[in-house]
PDB file of C-alpha atoms in Angstrom:
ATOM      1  CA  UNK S 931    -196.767-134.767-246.475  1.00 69.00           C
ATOM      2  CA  UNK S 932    -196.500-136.201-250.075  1.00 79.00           C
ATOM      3  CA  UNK S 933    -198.575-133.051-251.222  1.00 92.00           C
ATOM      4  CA  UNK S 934    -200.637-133.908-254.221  1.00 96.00           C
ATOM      5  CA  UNK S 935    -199.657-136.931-256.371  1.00 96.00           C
ATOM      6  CA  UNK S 936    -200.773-137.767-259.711  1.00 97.00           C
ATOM      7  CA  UNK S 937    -200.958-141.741-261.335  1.00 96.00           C
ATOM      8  CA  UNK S 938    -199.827-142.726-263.903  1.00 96.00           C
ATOM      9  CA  UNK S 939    -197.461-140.295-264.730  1.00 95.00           C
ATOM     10  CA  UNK S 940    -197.487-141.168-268.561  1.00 95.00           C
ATOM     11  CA  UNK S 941    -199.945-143.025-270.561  1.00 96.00           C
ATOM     12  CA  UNK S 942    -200.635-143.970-274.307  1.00 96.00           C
ATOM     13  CA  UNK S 943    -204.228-144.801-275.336  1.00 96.00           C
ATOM     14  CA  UNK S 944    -205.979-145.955-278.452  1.00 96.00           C
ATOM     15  CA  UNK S 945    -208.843-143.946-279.998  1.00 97.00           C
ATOM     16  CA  UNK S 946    -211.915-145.330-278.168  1.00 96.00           C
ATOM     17  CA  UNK S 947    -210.083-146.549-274.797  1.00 96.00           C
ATOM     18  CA  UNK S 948    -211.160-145.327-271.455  1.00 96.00           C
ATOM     19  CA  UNK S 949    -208.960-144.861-268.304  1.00 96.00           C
ATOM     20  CA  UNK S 950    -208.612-142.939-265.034  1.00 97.00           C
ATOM     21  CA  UNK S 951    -206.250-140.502-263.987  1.00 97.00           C
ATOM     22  CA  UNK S 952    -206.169-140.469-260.305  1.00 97.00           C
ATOM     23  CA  UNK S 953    -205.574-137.631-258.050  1.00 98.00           C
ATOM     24  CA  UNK S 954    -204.778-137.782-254.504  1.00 97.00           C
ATOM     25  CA  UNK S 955    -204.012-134.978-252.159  1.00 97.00           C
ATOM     26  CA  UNK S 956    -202.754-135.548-248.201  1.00 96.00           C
ATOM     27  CA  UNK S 957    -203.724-131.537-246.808  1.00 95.00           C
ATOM     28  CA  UNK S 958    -207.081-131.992-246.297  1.00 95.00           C
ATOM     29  CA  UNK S 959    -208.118-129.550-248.812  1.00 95.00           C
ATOM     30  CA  UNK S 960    -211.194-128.875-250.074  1.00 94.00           C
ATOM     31  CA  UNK S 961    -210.772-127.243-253.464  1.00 93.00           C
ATOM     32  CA  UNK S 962    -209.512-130.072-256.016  1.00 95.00           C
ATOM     33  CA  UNK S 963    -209.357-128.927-259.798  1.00 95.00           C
ATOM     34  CA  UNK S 964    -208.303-130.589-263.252  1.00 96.00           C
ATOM     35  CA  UNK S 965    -206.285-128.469-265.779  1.00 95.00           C
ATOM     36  CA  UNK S 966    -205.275-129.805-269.212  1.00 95.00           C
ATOM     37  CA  UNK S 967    -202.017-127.994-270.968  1.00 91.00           C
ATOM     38  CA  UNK S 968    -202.115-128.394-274.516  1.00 86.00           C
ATOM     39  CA  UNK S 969    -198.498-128.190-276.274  1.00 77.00           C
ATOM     40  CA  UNK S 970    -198.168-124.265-276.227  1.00 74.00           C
ATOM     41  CA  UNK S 971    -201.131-123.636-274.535  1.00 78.00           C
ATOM     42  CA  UNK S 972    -201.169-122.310-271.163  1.00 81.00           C
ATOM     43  CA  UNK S 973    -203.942-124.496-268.566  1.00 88.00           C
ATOM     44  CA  UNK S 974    -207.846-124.604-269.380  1.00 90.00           C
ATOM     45  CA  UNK S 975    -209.877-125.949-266.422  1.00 90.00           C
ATOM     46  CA  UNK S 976    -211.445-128.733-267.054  1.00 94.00           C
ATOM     47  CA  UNK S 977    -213.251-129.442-263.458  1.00 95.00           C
ATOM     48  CA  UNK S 978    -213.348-128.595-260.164  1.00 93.00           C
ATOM     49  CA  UNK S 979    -214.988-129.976-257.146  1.00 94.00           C
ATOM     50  CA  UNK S 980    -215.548-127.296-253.839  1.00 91.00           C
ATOM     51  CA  UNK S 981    -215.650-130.749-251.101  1.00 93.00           C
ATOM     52  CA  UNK S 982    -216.906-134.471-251.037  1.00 95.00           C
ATOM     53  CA  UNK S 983    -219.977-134.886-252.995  1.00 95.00           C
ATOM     54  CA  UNK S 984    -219.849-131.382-255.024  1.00 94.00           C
ATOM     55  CA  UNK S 985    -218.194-131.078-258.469  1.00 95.00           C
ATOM     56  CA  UNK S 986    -218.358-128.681-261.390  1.00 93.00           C
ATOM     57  CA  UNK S 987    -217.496-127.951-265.085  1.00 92.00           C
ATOM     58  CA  UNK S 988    -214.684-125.780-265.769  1.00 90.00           C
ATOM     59  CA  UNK S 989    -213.800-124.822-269.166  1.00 87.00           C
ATOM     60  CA  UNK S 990    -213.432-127.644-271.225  1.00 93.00           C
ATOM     61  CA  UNK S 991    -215.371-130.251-269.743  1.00 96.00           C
ATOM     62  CA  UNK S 992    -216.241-132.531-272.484  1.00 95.00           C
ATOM     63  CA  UNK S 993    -215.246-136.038-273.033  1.00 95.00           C
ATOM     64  CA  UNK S 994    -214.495-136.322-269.000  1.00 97.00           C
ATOM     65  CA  UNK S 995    -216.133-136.873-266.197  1.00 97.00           C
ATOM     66  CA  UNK S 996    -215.184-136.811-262.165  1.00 97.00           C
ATOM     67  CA  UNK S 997    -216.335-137.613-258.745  1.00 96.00           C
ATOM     68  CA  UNK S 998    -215.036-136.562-255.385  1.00 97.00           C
ATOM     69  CA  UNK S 999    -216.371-139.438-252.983  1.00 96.00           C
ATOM     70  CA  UNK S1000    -213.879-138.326-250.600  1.00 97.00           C
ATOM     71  CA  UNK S1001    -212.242-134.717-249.628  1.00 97.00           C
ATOM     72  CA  UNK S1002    -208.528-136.487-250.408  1.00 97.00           C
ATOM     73  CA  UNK S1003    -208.916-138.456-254.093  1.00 98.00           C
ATOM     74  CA  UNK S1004    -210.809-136.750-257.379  1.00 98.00           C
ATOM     75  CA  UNK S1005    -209.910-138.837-260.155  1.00 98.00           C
ATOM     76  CA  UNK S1006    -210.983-137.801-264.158  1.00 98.00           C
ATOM     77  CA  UNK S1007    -212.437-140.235-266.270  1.00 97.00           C
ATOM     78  CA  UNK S1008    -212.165-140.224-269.795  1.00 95.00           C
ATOM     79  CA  UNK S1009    -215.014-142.746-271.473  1.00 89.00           C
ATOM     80  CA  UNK S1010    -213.935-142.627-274.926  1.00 93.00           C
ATOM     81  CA  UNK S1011    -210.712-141.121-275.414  1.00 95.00           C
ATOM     82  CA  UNK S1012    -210.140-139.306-279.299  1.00 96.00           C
ATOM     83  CA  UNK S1013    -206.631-137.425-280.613  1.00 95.00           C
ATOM     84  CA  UNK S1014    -207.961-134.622-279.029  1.00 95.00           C
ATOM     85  CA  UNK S1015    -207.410-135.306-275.270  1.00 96.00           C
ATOM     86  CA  UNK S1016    -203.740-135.700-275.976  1.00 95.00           C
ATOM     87  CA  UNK S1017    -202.425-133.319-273.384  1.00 95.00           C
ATOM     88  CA  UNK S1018    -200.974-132.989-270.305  1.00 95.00           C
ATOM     89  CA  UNK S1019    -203.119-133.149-266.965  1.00 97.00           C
ATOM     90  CA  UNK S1020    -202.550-131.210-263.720  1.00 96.00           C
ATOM     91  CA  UNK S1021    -204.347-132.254-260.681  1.00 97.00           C
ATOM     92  CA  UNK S1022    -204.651-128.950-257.887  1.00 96.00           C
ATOM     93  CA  UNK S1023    -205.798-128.693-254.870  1.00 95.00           C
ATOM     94  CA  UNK S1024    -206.212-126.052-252.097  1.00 93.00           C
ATOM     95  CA  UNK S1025    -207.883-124.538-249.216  1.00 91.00           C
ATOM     96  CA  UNK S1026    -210.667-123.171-249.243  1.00 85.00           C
ATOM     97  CA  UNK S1027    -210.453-119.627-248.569  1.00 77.00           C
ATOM     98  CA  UNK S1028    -209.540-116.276-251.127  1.00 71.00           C
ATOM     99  CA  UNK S1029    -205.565-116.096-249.892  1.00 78.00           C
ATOM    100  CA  UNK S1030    -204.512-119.671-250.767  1.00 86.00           C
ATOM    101  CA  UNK S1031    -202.701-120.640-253.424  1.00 89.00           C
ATOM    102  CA  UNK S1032    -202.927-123.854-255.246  1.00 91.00           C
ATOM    103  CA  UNK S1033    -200.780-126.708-254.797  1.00 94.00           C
ATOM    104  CA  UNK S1034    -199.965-129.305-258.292  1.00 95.00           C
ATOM    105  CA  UNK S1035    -199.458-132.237-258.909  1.00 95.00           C
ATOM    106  CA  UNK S1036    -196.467-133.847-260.858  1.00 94.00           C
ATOM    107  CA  UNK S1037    -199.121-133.676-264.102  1.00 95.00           C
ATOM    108  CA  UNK S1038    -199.874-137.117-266.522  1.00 96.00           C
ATOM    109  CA  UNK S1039    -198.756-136.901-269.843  1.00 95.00           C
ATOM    110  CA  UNK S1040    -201.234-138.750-271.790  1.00 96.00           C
ATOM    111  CA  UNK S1041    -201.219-139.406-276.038  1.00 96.00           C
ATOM    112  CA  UNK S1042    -204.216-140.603-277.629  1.00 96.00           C
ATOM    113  CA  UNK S1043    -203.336-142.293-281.233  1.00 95.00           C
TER     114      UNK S1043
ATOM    115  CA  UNK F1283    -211.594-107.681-271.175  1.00 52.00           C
ATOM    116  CA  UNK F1284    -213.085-111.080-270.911  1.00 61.00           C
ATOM    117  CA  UNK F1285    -210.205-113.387-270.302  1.00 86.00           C
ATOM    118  CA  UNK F1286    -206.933-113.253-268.685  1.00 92.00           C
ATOM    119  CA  UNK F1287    -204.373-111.562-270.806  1.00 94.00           C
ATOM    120  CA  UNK F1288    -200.619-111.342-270.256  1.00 95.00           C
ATOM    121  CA  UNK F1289    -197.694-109.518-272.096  1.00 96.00           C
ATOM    122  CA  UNK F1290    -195.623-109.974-273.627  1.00 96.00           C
ATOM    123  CA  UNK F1291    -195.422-113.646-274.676  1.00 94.00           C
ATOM    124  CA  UNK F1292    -192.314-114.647-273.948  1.00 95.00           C
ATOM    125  CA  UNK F1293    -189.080-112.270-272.931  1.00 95.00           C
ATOM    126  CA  UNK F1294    -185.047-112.874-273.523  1.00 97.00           C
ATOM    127  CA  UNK F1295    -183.131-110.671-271.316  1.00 97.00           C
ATOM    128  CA  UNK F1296    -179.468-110.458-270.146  1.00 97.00           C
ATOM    129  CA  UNK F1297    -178.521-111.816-266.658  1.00 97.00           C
ATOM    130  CA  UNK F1298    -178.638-108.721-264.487  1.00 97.00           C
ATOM    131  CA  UNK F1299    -181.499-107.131-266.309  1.00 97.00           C
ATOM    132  CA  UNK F1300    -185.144-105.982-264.741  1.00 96.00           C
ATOM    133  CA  UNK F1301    -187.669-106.929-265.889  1.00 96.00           C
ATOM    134  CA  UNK F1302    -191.603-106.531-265.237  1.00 95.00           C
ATOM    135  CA  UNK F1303    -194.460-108.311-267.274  1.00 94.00           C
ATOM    136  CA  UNK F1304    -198.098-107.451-267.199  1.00 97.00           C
ATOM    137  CA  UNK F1305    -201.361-109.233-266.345  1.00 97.00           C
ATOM    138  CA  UNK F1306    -204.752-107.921-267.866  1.00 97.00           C
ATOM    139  CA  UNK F1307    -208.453-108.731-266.319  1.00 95.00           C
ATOM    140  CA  UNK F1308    -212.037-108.585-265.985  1.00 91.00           C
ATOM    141  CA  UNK F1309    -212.227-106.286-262.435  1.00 89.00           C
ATOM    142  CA  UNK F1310    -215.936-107.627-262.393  1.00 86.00           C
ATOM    143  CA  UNK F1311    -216.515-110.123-259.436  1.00 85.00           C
ATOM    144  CA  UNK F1312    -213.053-109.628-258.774  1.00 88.00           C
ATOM    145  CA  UNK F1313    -212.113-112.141-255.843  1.00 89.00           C
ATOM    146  CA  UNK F1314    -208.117-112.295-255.828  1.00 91.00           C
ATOM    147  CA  UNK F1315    -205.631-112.825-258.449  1.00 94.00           C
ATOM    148  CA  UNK F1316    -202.402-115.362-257.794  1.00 94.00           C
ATOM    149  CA  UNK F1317    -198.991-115.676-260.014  1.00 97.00           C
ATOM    150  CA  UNK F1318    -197.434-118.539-260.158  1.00 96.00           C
ATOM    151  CA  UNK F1319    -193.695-119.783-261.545  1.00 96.00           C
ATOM    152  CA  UNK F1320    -193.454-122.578-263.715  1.00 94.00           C
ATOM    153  CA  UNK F1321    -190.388-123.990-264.694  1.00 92.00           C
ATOM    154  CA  UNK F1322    -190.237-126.794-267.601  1.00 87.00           C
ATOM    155  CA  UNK F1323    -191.338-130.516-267.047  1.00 84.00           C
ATOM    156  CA  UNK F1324    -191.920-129.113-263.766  1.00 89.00           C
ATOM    157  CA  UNK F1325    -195.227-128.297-262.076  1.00 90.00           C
ATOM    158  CA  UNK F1326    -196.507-124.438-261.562  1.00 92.00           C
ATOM    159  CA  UNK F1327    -195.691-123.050-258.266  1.00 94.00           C
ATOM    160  CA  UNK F1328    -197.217-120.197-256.103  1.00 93.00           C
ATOM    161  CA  UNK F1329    -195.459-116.754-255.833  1.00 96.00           C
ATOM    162  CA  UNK F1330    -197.912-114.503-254.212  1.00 94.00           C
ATOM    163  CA  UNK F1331    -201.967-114.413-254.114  1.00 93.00           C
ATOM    164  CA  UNK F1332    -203.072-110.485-253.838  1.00 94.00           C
ATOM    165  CA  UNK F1333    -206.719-109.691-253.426  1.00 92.00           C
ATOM    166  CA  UNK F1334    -207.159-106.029-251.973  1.00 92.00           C
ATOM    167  CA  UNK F1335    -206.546-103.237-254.649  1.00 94.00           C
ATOM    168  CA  UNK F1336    -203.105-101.451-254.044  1.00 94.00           C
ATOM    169  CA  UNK F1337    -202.051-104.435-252.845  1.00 93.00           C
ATOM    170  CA  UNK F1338    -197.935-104.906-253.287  1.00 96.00           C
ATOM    171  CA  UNK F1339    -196.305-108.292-252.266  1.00 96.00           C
ATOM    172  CA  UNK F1340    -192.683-109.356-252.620  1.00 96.00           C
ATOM    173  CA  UNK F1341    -190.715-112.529-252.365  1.00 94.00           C
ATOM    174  CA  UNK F1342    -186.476-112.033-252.580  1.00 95.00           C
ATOM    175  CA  UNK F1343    -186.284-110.383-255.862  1.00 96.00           C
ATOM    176  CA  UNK F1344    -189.463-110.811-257.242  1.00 97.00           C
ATOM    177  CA  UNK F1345    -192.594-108.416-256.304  1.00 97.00           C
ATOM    178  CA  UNK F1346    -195.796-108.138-257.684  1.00 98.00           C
ATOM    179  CA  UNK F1347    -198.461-104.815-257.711  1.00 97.00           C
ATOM    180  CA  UNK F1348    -202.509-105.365-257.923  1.00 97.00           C
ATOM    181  CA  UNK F1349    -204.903-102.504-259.304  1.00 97.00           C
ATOM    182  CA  UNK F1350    -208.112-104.075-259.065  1.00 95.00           C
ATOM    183  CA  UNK F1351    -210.390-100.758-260.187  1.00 94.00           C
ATOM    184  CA  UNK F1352    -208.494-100.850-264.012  1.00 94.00           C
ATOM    185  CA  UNK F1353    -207.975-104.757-263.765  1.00 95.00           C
ATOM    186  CA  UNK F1354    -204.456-105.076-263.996  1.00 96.00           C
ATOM    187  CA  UNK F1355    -201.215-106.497-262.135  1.00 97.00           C
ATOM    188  CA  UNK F1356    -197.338-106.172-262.655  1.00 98.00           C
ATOM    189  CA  UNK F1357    -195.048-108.670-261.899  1.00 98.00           C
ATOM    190  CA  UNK F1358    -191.520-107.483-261.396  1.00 97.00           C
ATOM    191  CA  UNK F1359    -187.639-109.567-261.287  1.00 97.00           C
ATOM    192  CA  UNK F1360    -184.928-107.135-260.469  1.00 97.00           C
ATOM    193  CA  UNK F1361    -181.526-108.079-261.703  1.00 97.00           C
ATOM    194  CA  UNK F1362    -182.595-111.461-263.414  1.00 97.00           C
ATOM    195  CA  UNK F1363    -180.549-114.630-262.609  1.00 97.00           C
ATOM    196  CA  UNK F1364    -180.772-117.733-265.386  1.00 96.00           C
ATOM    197  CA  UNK F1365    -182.533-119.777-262.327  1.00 95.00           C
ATOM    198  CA  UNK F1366    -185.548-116.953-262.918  1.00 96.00           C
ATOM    199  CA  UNK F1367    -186.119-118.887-266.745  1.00 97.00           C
ATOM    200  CA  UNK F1368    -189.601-120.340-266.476  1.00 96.00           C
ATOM    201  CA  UNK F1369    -193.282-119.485-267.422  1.00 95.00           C
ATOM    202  CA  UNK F1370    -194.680-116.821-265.113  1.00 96.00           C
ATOM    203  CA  UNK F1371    -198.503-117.399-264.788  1.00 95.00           C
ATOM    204  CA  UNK F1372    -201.105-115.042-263.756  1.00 95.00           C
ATOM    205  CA  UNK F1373    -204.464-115.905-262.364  1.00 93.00           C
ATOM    206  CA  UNK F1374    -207.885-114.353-261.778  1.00 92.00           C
ATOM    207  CA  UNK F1375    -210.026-115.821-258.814  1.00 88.00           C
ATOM    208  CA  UNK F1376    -213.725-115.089-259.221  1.00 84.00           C
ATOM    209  CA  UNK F1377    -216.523-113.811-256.141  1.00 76.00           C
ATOM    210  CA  UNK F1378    -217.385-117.528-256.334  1.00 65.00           C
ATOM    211  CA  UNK F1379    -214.226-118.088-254.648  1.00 60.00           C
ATOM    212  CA  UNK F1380    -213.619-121.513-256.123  1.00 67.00           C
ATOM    213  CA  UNK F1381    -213.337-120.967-260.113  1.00 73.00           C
ATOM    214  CA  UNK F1382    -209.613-119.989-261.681  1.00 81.00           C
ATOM    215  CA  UNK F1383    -208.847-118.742-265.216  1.00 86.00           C
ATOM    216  CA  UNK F1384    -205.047-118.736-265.860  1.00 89.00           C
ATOM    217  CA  UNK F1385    -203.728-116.673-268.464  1.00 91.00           C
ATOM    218  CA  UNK F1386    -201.288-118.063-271.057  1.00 90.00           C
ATOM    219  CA  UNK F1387    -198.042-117.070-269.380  1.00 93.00           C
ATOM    220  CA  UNK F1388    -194.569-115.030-269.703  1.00 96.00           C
ATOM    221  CA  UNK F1389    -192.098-117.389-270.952  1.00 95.00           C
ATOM    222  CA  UNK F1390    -188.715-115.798-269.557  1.00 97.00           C
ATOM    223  CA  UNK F1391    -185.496-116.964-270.995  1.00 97.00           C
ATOM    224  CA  UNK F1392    -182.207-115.276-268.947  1.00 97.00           C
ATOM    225  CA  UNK F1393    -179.086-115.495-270.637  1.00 95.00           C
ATOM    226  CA  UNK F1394    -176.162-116.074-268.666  1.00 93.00           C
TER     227      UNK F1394
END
């Protein structure tokens, strides 16, 4: 199993670009979450999705948006992006259930200037 | 307490030291609280998930104690090895089962 992977791995954007940051997970899990780490910051949640077709705000939801069309991929769109999404992003997933832990992705280290 | 707290923020102790850190919590709608390990440019990793209150769970040297009545866990390293250096990371699970709020870590530095 290639666990969960994360693409691209780093990215530069201009104030105003959009782009995706795809997620993809191969355990069939249902919980999938997005965490942002700001530089010496521990991880806000950004959003979360409980299976195919459900998703939720976390934390710090503006200026994204996702959608879980299937239980393996949740990918997080940013429309416009500003300074202040310059972070890095952790994609999660795990099973549903109060015992499991989460499994993370490699994270996307993206710089908005 | 509202939010995740941990202490202390970061910790330098000699190789062969003990050491324990603390995680603080809202015990309302408790659900289960997890630590994870998180070593730099890497990602976080799972040590234990606890959820019943007494509940004590250990992995090699590392164990980990949940009270969740007084909202509280202790995460313990006995005899500290520079391979133990990383971010320790508590955090709370709610009733909902679903939504996780992650405190802002231990930073442990051993020196060799």
């Amino acid at each position: 199993n290639a666990g969960v992977t994360q693409t691209p791995k780093f990215r530069i954007l201009k104030i105003g670009q959009s782009m995706t940051l795809q997620c993809t997970q191969d355990m069939n899990h249902n919980y999938m979450y997005w965490y942002r780490q700001d530089p010496g910051m521990g991880l806000k949640l950004i959003y979360y999705s409980v299976g195919a077709g459900i998703t939720d705000k976390g934390e710090v939801p503006n200026g994204y948006n996702v959608s879980r069309s299937t239980t393996e991929d949740f990918p997080l769109r940013l429309e416009l992006a500003a300074p202040s999404q310059t972070s890095v992003y952790f994609c999660a997933s795990r099973r549903q259930g109060r015992t499991y832990e989460q499994y993370f992705g490699p994270g996307t280290r993206l710089t908005v200037t | 307490i509202l939010n995740v707290e941990q202490s202390p923020q970061s910790l330098h102790v000699q190789e062969g030291d003990s050491t324990n850190f603390t995680c603080s919590f809202p015990s309302s709608n408790f659900y289960a609280l997890h630590w994870y390990r998180w070593e730099t440019a890497k990602s976080p990793e799972a040590l234990f998930v606890m959820t019943l209150n007494g509940d004590e769970k250990k992995k090699g040297r590392i164990s980990a104690t949940l009270n969740t009545k007084e909202g509280y866990s202790y995460l313990y390293i006995k005899g500290s090895q520079p391979e133990d250096s990383a971010t320790y990371l508590c955090v709370r699970e709610e009733t909902s089962g679903s939504r996780l709020t992650f405190g802002e870590g231990t930073q442990l530095t051993v020196n060799p």
